[in-house]
Coordinates of C-alpha atoms and ligand atoms in Angstrom, one line a residue:
M1 CA -11.4 19.5 98.0
K2 CA -12.4 21.1 101.3
D3 CA -16.0 20.7 102.5
Y4 CA -18.0 23.7 103.3
D5 CA -21.0 24.6 105.5
V6 CA -22.6 26.7 102.7
L7 CA -22.0 26.3 98.9
I8 CA -23.3 29.2 96.8
A9 CA -23.8 29.0 93.0
G10 CA -23.5 32.3 91.3
G11 CA -21.3 35.4 91.8
G12 CA -23.7 38.4 91.6
N13 CA -25.5 40.5 94.2
A14 CA -27.7 37.7 95.5
A15 CA -24.8 35.3 95.9
L16 CA -22.6 37.9 97.6
C17 CA -25.3 39.0 100.1
A18 CA -25.9 35.4 100.9
A19 CA -22.1 34.7 101.3
I20 CA -21.6 37.7 103.6
A21 CA -24.6 36.9 105.8
A22 CA -23.6 33.2 106.1
A23 CA -20.0 34.0 106.9
K24 CA -21.0 36.5 109.5
G25 CA -23.3 33.8 110.9
G26 CA -20.3 31.7 111.5
A27 CA -20.4 29.4 108.5
S28 CA -17.6 28.4 106.2
V29 CA -18.7 29.5 102.7
C30 CA -17.6 29.1 99.1
I31 CA -18.9 30.8 96.0
V32 CA -18.8 29.0 92.7
E33 CA -18.9 31.5 89.9
A34 CA -19.1 30.4 86.3
A35 CA -17.6 33.5 84.9
P36 CA -13.8 34.3 84.9
K37 CA -12.8 36.9 87.5
A38 CA -12.8 39.8 85.0
W39 CA -16.5 39.0 84.1
R40 CA -17.7 38.1 87.6
G41 CA -21.0 39.3 88.9
G42 CA -23.5 38.5 86.2
N43 CA -26.2 41.1 85.5
T44 CA -25.4 42.8 88.8
R45 CA -22.4 44.5 86.9
H46 CA -24.9 46.4 84.8
T47 CA -27.1 47.8 87.6
R48 CA -27.3 51.3 88.8
N49 CA -29.7 51.3 91.7
C50 CA -31.9 49.4 94.2
R51 CA -35.5 50.3 95.2
I52 CA -35.8 50.6 98.9
A53 CA -38.7 51.6 101.2
H54 CA -37.9 54.3 103.8
D55 CA -39.9 56.5 106.1
E56 CA -38.0 59.7 105.5
G57 CA -35.4 61.1 103.1
N58 CA -31.8 60.9 104.1
G59 CA -30.1 63.6 102.0
I60 CA -29.5 61.2 99.0
L61 CA -32.9 59.6 98.9
T62 CA -35.1 62.7 98.4
G63 CA -38.2 61.8 100.4
P64 CA -40.2 59.1 102.1
Y65 CA -41.2 55.9 100.2
P66 CA -43.4 54.0 102.6
V67 CA -43.8 50.2 102.3
D68 CA -47.5 50.7 101.5
E69 CA -46.7 52.9 98.5
F70 CA -44.0 50.4 97.3
M71 CA -46.6 47.6 97.6
D72 CA -49.2 49.6 95.7
D73 CA -46.6 50.2 92.9
L74 CA -45.7 46.5 92.9
M75 CA -49.4 45.4 92.7
R76 CA -50.0 47.8 89.9
V77 CA -47.1 46.5 87.7
T78 CA -47.7 42.8 88.4
K79 CA -51.5 43.2 88.2
G80 CA -51.5 41.2 91.4
V81 CA -49.5 38.2 90.1
T82 CA -47.2 38.0 93.1
D83 CA -46.9 36.0 96.3
E84 CA -48.2 38.7 98.6
E85 CA -46.6 37.3 101.7
L86 CA -43.2 37.2 100.1
A87 CA -43.7 40.5 98.4
E88 CA -44.6 42.2 101.8
L89 CA -41.6 40.6 103.4
T90 CA -39.3 41.8 100.6
L91 CA -40.5 45.4 100.8
E92 CA -40.5 45.5 104.6
R93 CA -37.0 44.2 104.7
S94 CA -35.9 46.5 101.9
K95 CA -35.9 49.2 104.6
E96 CA -32.8 47.6 106.1
L97 CA -30.8 47.5 102.8
W98 CA -29.3 51.0 103.0
D99 CA -27.6 50.2 106.3
F100 CA -26.9 46.6 105.4
L101 CA -25.2 47.4 102.1
S102 CA -23.4 50.4 103.6
A103 CA -22.0 48.1 106.2
Q104 CA -20.5 45.9 103.5
G105 CA -18.7 48.9 101.9
V106 CA -21.3 49.9 99.3
R107 CA -21.6 53.7 98.8
F108 CA -24.5 55.6 97.3
Q109 CA -24.9 58.8 95.3
P110 CA -27.8 61.1 94.4
S111 CA -29.9 60.0 91.4
L112 CA -28.7 61.4 88.1
G113 CA -31.4 63.2 86.2
G114 CA -32.3 61.7 82.9
T115 CA -35.2 59.7 81.6
L116 CA -36.0 57.5 84.5
S117 CA -36.2 59.9 87.5
L118 CA -36.1 57.7 90.6
G119 CA -34.4 59.9 93.2
R120 CA -37.0 59.4 95.8
T121 CA -37.5 55.6 95.6
N122 CA -34.2 54.2 94.4
A123 CA -30.7 54.2 96.0
F124 CA -28.0 54.7 93.3
F125 CA -24.7 52.9 93.7
L126 CA -21.7 55.2 93.7
G127 CA -19.7 53.9 90.7
G128 CA -22.6 51.7 89.5
G129 CA -23.1 48.0 89.9
R130 CA -19.5 47.0 89.3
S131 CA -18.3 49.2 92.2
M132 CA -21.1 47.8 94.4
L133 CA -20.0 44.3 93.5
N134 CA -16.3 45.0 94.2
A135 CA -17.2 46.2 97.6
L136 CA -19.2 43.1 98.3
Y137 CA -16.4 40.8 97.1
I138 CA -13.8 42.6 99.3
T139 CA -16.1 42.2 102.3
A140 CA -16.9 38.6 101.5
E141 CA -13.2 37.6 101.1
D142 CA -12.3 39.5 104.3
A143 CA -14.9 37.4 106.0
G144 CA -13.2 34.2 104.8
V145 CA -15.4 33.3 101.8
D146 CA -13.6 31.2 99.2
V147 CA -14.4 32.2 95.6
F148 CA -13.9 29.8 92.7
Y149 CA -14.0 31.6 89.3
D150 CA -14.4 30.0 85.9
T151 CA -16.1 27.2 87.7
R152 CA -19.7 26.2 87.1
V153 CA -22.1 23.9 88.9
V154 CA -23.0 21.1 86.5
G155 CA -24.7 18.6 88.9
L156 CA -26.5 18.6 92.1
N157 CA -26.8 15.6 94.4
I158 CA -30.2 16.0 96.1
E159 CA -32.1 13.2 97.7
N160 CA -35.8 13.8 98.6
G161 CA -35.2 17.6 98.8
F162 CA -32.0 17.2 100.9
F163 CA -28.8 18.6 99.4
L164 CA -25.7 16.5 99.7
S165 CA -23.1 17.8 97.2
A166 CA -22.5 19.6 93.9
D167 CA -20.5 18.6 90.9
V168 CA -18.5 21.5 89.5
E169 CA -16.4 22.0 86.5
A170 CA -13.4 24.3 86.8
D171 CA -11.8 25.9 83.7
W172 CA -14.9 24.7 81.9
Q173 CA -14.2 27.1 79.0
T174 CA -10.9 25.4 78.2
D175 CA -10.1 22.1 76.5
A176 CA -9.3 20.5 79.8
P177 CA -12.2 21.2 82.3
Q178 CA -11.7 19.6 85.7
R179 CA -14.7 18.0 87.3
R180 CA -14.9 17.6 91.0
E181 CA -17.4 17.2 93.8
I182 CA -17.9 19.8 96.6
Q183 CA -19.7 18.6 99.7
A184 CA -21.5 21.1 101.7
R185 CA -24.2 21.1 104.4
S186 CA -26.4 23.6 102.6
F187 CA -26.7 25.1 99.1
V188 CA -27.8 28.5 98.0
A189 CA -28.8 28.9 94.3
A190 CA -28.1 32.4 93.2
A191 CA -27.1 31.6 89.6
G192 CA -29.5 34.0 87.8
G193 CA -32.3 33.3 85.3
F194 CA -32.1 31.5 81.9
E195 CA -32.1 34.7 79.8
A196 CA -28.8 33.8 78.0
N197 CA -30.1 30.3 77.0
I198 CA -31.5 31.0 73.5
E199 CA -32.6 27.4 73.2
W200 CA -34.7 27.6 76.4
L201 CA -36.1 31.0 75.4
T202 CA -37.1 29.4 72.1
E203 CA -39.2 26.8 73.9
A204 CA -41.2 29.7 75.5
W205 CA -41.2 32.2 72.6
G206 CA -40.7 30.1 69.5
P207 CA -38.2 30.9 66.7
A208 CA -38.6 34.7 67.5
A209 CA -36.2 34.2 70.4
E210 CA -33.3 33.8 67.9
N211 CA -33.6 37.5 67.2
F212 CA -33.6 38.6 70.9
L213 CA -30.6 40.5 72.2
I214 CA -29.5 39.7 75.8
R215 CA -28.7 42.8 77.7
G216 CA -26.7 41.1 80.4
T217 CA -24.3 38.3 81.0
P218 CA -23.9 35.3 78.7
Y219 CA -23.4 33.1 81.8
N220 CA -27.0 33.1 83.0
T221 CA -28.0 30.0 81.0
G222 CA -30.3 28.5 83.6
G223 CA -28.2 25.4 84.3
V224 CA -28.7 25.4 88.0
L225 CA -32.4 26.2 87.6
K226 CA -32.8 23.1 85.3
L227 CA -30.9 20.9 87.8
L228 CA -33.2 22.0 90.6
L229 CA -36.4 21.5 88.6
D230 CA -35.2 18.1 87.7
A231 CA -34.7 17.4 91.4
D232 CA -38.4 18.1 92.0
V233 CA -38.1 21.6 93.3
Q234 CA -41.4 23.4 92.6
R235 CA -41.4 25.9 89.7
T236 CA -42.7 29.4 90.0
G237 CA -43.6 31.8 87.2
E238 CA -44.2 31.3 83.5
P239 CA -41.4 30.7 81.0
D240 CA -42.3 33.6 78.8
Q241 CA -42.4 36.2 81.6
C242 CA -39.3 38.4 81.7
H243 CA -38.2 42.0 81.7
A244 CA -37.5 43.2 78.1
V245 CA -37.0 46.6 76.6
A246 CA -36.4 47.8 73.1
V247 CA -32.7 48.3 72.5
D248 CA -30.7 49.6 69.6
G249 CA -30.7 46.8 67.0
R250 CA -26.9 47.2 66.6
A251 CA -26.2 46.2 70.2
P252 CA -24.1 43.1 70.8
K253 CA -25.8 39.8 71.3
F254 CA -24.8 39.8 75.0
D255 CA -23.8 42.3 77.7
G256 CA -24.7 45.5 75.8
G257 CA -25.9 46.8 79.2
I258 CA -27.8 50.0 79.8
V259 CA -26.3 52.2 77.1
T260 CA -28.0 50.4 74.2
R261 CA -31.5 51.4 75.4
L262 CA -33.2 54.0 73.2
D263 CA -35.5 56.7 74.6
C264 CA -36.7 58.3 71.4
V265 CA -40.0 56.4 70.9
P266 CA -42.4 59.0 72.3
F267 CA -41.0 61.6 69.9
G268 CA -41.6 59.8 66.6
V269 CA -43.4 56.9 65.1
V270 CA -42.3 53.2 65.2
L271 CA -42.7 51.2 62.0
N272 CA -42.4 47.4 61.6
A273 CA -40.6 45.6 58.8
E274 CA -43.7 46.2 56.6
G275 CA -43.5 49.9 57.1
K276 CA -46.6 50.0 59.3
R277 CA -47.2 51.5 62.8
F278 CA -48.3 49.0 65.4
Y279 CA -48.7 50.7 68.8
D280 CA -49.4 54.1 70.4
E281 CA -46.0 55.6 70.8
G282 CA -47.3 58.4 73.1
E283 CA -49.5 56.4 75.4
D284 CA -47.7 57.5 78.5
F285 CA -44.4 58.9 79.8
W286 CA -41.5 56.8 78.7
P287 CA -40.4 55.6 82.2
K288 CA -43.9 54.1 82.5
R289 CA -43.8 52.5 79.0
Y290 CA -40.2 51.6 78.1
A291 CA -40.5 48.1 79.6
I292 CA -43.4 47.1 77.3
W293 CA -41.6 47.9 74.1
G294 CA -39.4 44.8 74.2
R295 CA -42.5 42.6 74.0
L296 CA -44.1 44.8 71.4
V297 CA -41.1 44.6 69.1
A298 CA -40.8 40.8 69.8
A299 CA -44.3 40.4 68.5
Q300 CA -43.6 42.1 65.1
P301 CA -42.4 40.3 61.9
D302 CA -38.6 39.5 62.2
Q303 CA -38.7 41.0 65.7
V304 CA -37.7 44.4 64.5
G305 CA -39.1 48.0 64.8
H306 CA -37.8 51.3 63.3
V307 CA -38.2 54.6 65.1
I308 CA -38.5 57.5 62.7
I309 CA -38.1 61.1 64.0
D310 CA -37.3 64.4 62.4
A311 CA -35.0 67.3 63.2
K312 CA -37.5 68.8 65.7
S313 CA -36.9 65.9 68.1
I314 CA -33.3 64.9 67.8
D315 CA -32.2 66.8 70.9
L316 CA -35.1 65.8 73.2
F317 CA -33.8 62.5 74.5
M318 CA -30.7 60.9 76.0
P319 CA -28.1 60.7 73.2
S320 CA -27.7 57.2 71.7
V321 CA -24.5 55.2 71.9
F322 CA -24.6 54.5 68.2
P323 CA -25.5 57.4 65.8
P324 CA -28.8 57.2 64.0
E325 CA -29.2 56.6 60.3
T326 CA -30.0 60.0 58.7
A327 CA -31.2 61.3 55.3
D328 CA -32.8 64.5 53.9
T329 CA -35.9 62.7 52.7
L330 CA -38.1 60.0 54.2
E331 CA -37.7 57.9 51.0
D332 CA -33.9 57.9 51.3
L333 CA -34.1 57.1 55.0
A334 CA -36.4 54.2 54.3
A335 CA -34.0 52.8 51.7
K336 CA -31.2 53.0 54.2
I337 CA -33.0 50.9 56.8
D338 CA -34.3 48.4 54.2
L339 CA -38.0 49.5 54.3
D340 CA -40.1 50.1 51.2
P341 CA -39.8 53.9 50.6
Q342 CA -43.3 54.2 49.2
T343 CA -45.0 52.5 52.1
V344 CA -43.0 54.6 54.6
K345 CA -43.9 57.7 52.8
E346 CA -47.6 56.8 52.9
T347 CA -47.6 55.7 56.6
I348 CA -46.0 59.0 57.6
A349 CA -48.2 61.0 55.4
A350 CA -51.3 59.4 57.0
F351 CA -49.8 60.0 60.5
N352 CA -49.0 63.7 59.7
A353 CA -52.5 64.3 58.4
A354 CA -54.0 62.8 61.6
C355 CA -52.0 65.1 64.0
L356 CA -54.2 67.7 65.6
P357 CA -52.7 71.1 66.3
G358 CA -51.6 71.4 70.0
S359 CA -49.0 72.8 72.4
F360 CA -46.1 70.4 72.4
D361 CA -44.7 69.8 75.8
H362 CA -42.9 66.5 76.4
T363 CA -42.8 67.1 80.2
V364 CA -46.6 66.7 80.5
H365 CA -49.3 64.7 78.9
D366 CA -49.8 67.3 76.2
D367 CA -52.7 67.8 73.8
C368 CA -50.7 66.9 70.6
R369 CA -52.5 63.8 69.5
T370 CA -53.9 62.1 66.4
E371 CA -57.5 61.8 65.4
G372 CA -59.0 59.0 63.3
L373 CA -55.8 57.0 63.1
E374 CA -55.3 53.4 64.2
P375 CA -53.3 52.9 66.4
P376 CA -53.6 56.4 67.7
K377 CA -50.7 58.5 69.1
S378 CA -52.1 60.0 72.3
H379 CA -49.5 62.6 73.2
W380 CA -46.5 64.3 71.7
A381 CA -47.8 63.7 68.2
R382 CA -46.3 66.2 65.8
P383 CA -46.0 65.9 62.0
I384 CA -42.7 64.3 60.9
D385 CA -42.0 66.9 58.3
T386 CA -38.7 68.6 59.0
G387 CA -35.5 67.2 57.6
P388 CA -33.0 65.8 58.2
Y389 CA -34.9 62.7 59.2
Y390 CA -33.4 60.1 61.6
A391 CA -34.0 56.3 62.1
Y392 CA -33.1 53.9 64.9
T393 CA -33.7 50.2 64.5
L394 CA -35.0 48.4 67.6
R395 CA -34.7 44.8 68.7
P396 CA -36.1 43.2 71.9
G397 CA -33.5 43.3 74.6
I398 CA -34.1 40.7 77.3
T399 CA -33.0 41.8 80.8
F400 CA -33.9 38.8 82.8
T401 CA -36.4 35.9 83.0
Y402 CA -38.8 35.4 85.9
M403 CA -39.5 31.7 85.9
G404 CA -37.6 30.1 88.8
V405 CA -37.9 28.0 92.0
K406 CA -40.6 28.4 94.6
V407 CA -39.3 29.6 98.0
N408 CA -40.8 30.3 101.4
R409 CA -40.1 33.2 103.8
D410 CA -36.8 31.6 104.9
A411 CA -35.6 31.5 101.2
R412 CA -35.9 27.7 101.5
M413 CA -37.0 25.9 98.3
V414 CA -40.4 24.4 98.2
M415 CA -40.6 20.9 96.6
A416 CA -43.1 19.8 94.0
D417 CA -45.1 17.9 96.7
G418 CA -45.3 21.0 98.8
S419 CA -42.7 20.0 101.4
V420 CA -39.9 22.4 102.3
S421 CA -36.3 21.5 101.8
P422 CA -34.2 21.8 105.0
N423 CA -31.0 22.9 103.2
L424 CA -31.8 24.2 99.7
F425 CA -32.0 28.0 99.5
A426 CA -32.5 30.4 96.6
A427 CA -32.0 34.1 96.1
G428 CA -32.1 36.7 93.2
E429 CA -33.2 36.2 89.7
I430 CA -33.6 32.4 90.1
M431 CA -36.5 33.0 92.5
A432 CA -37.6 36.5 91.4
G433 CA -40.8 35.0 89.8
N434 CA -42.2 34.5 93.4
I435 CA -42.6 38.3 93.5
L436 CA -42.6 39.3 89.9
G437 CA -45.3 37.2 88.2
Q438 CA -45.3 39.8 85.4
G439 CA -44.4 43.5 84.9
Y440 CA -41.4 45.3 86.5
L441 CA -40.6 48.1 88.9
A442 CA -37.3 49.8 88.3
G443 CA -34.7 48.7 90.9
I444 CA -36.7 45.8 92.4
G445 CA -34.3 43.1 90.9
M446 CA -31.6 44.2 93.3
T447 CA -34.1 44.5 96.1
I448 CA -35.2 40.9 95.7
G449 CA -31.6 39.7 95.4
S450 CA -30.3 41.6 98.4
V451 CA -33.2 40.8 100.7
F452 CA -33.4 37.1 99.8
G453 CA -29.6 36.8 99.6
R454 CA -29.3 38.0 103.1
I455 CA -32.2 35.8 104.3
A456 CA -30.7 32.7 102.5
G457 CA -27.3 33.3 104.0
E458 CA -28.6 33.8 107.5
E459 CA -30.9 30.8 107.4
A460 CA -28.2 28.6 105.8
A461 CA -25.8 29.5 108.6
R462 CA -28.5 29.0 111.3
Y463 CA -29.3 25.5 109.8
V464 CA -25.6 24.6 110.0
R465 CA -25.3 25.9 113.5
N466 CA -28.2 23.8 114.7
Ligands
LIG1 C1 -28.5 46.0 81.6 C2 -29.1 45.7 82.9 C3 -29.4 46.7 83.8 C4 -30.0 46.4 85.0 N1 -30.2 47.5 85.9 C5 -30.8 47.2 87.1 C6 -30.9 48.2 88.1 O1 -30.4 49.3 88.0 N2 -31.5 47.9 89.3 C7 -32.0 46.6 89.5 O2 -32.6 46.4 90.5 N3 -31.9 45.6 88.6 C8 -31.3 45.9 87.4 N4 -31.1 44.9 86.5 C9 -31.5 43.5 86.9 C10 -30.4 43.0 87.9 O3 -29.2 42.9 87.2 C11 -30.7 41.6 88.4 O4 -32.0 41.6 89.0 C12 -29.8 41.2 89.5 O5 -28.5 41.6 89.2 C13 -29.8 39.8 89.8 O6 -28.8 39.4 90.7 P1 -28.5 37.9 90.8 O7 -27.3 37.8 91.8 O8 -29.7 37.1 91.0 O9 -28.0 37.5 89.3 P2 -26.6 37.9 88.6 O10 -26.1 39.1 89.1 O11 -26.9 37.8 87.1 O12 -25.6 36.7 89.0 C14 -25.8 35.4 88.5 C15 -24.5 34.7 88.6 O13 -24.7 33.3 88.4 C16 -23.5 32.8 87.7 N5 -23.9 31.5 87.1 C17 -24.8 31.2 86.2 N6 -24.8 29.9 86.0 C18 -24.0 29.3 86.8 C19 -23.6 28.0 87.1 N7 -24.1 26.9 86.5 N8 -22.6 27.8 88.1 C20 -22.1 28.8 88.7 N9 -22.4 30.1 88.5 C21 -23.4 30.4 87.6 C22 -23.3 33.9 86.7 O14 -22.0 33.9 86.2 C23 -23.5 35.2 87.5 O15 -22.4 35.6 88.2 C24 -30.4 45.1 85.3 C25 -30.1 44.1 84.4 C26 -29.5 44.4 83.2 C27 -29.1 43.2 82.3

């Protein structure tokens, strides 16, 4: 097989940004993508937008979003668990992404309304993540990048932090996988996190992980990450840190994407398998709270939660992809979702009795709250008393994991002994933990992948040239 200047593992946004940057820097580049062509692009396929700093609106982005404000937002959600130098670099260079991505054929559209209103801070891809990816693939192939689909990296030949070659398996999902070695002068790891590796998640979460649903690609099983850690690359981030939201319990195990998210929690109560409430459903606006509910549900018995709402609320949120369970009485509803009808009736009677009169307004922090109830419901608390009643079952939906490899400003991997590899680079989810120690800011996954993908590609090409 032909040798390359730059070998890239992965076929999502980070890999493509790296490939384009390296090819434009004069390097010969190949991408090794574990998925078949029809499923190429990992979690990037599911994305809608990218958070970018900018000093003024541009007709699509509605207003300024200075780097300082972006940084404040990041510090708030991560509670300071971030590498500040890398975070600042990412946010500063995010200012270039509109032009960089546009130059690769990516087109943007105004933000749609809806629950997460991000029109000022986030650039939405026209046609979504899949369209964005298609544009990047066309540009990469036009620039001479070779793409091997259905081929996964299964071994890395690294000596003292110096990359020599990779072992890959083509047609690995057939009975006759073909193993071969690809030699390259540098390596970019852009193979995602390990969110689709239930065994690895179990090490971090215990048996609860068996009940997690994976919102994105089944191909992000962390194989490349494991090979790198085994080769003494320094780890960053904790194994149980991830982005997780509550999704419809009927979503498929993998690749359910964004449509399985449910936005009805603030309008009702959420009960666990024992028929008890466990968290303040009205603590804050849903865009500020949706990302904590994956973890909250993960901590409940059997990793399940049930949202109960009544006829007053059914039209207040984005329609669900699967219809809710419905019944004319709470007891009948409870029976349909396998909860004890008497307990549900008592829990909701206690909730209804604790609701103070107020002026319901779901667009503000209204004064509809409970009193003397544990846990409280701080806003949008109205008695659940008007049939028909509706229930949605929630499960934790893992978006992506944060633990990855430590990198420096050049996207070069840092080794366990603190030395920096000359020719190992990383971008995207596999190094997102450098910036996201915990928490999440909508759209920053793509920011990290695009900025570091670009840096990794440029630096890999520069290394090869020199
Ligand atoms: C439902 C959903 C919605 C999201 N929405 C957004 C959003 O709107 N905005 C945002 O910023 N972020 C969003 N994210 C997060 C975002 O998808 C990721 O942060 C981003 O796509 C990561 O890009 P990446 O290139 O690092 O990984 P990916 O796009 O996941 O690509 C990883 C690639 O590596 C390949 N691979 C894995 N193992 C191997 C191996 N051994 N050998 C070869 N290839 C391998 C996979 O097949 C895959 O192509 C969303 C995620 C999900 C699941």
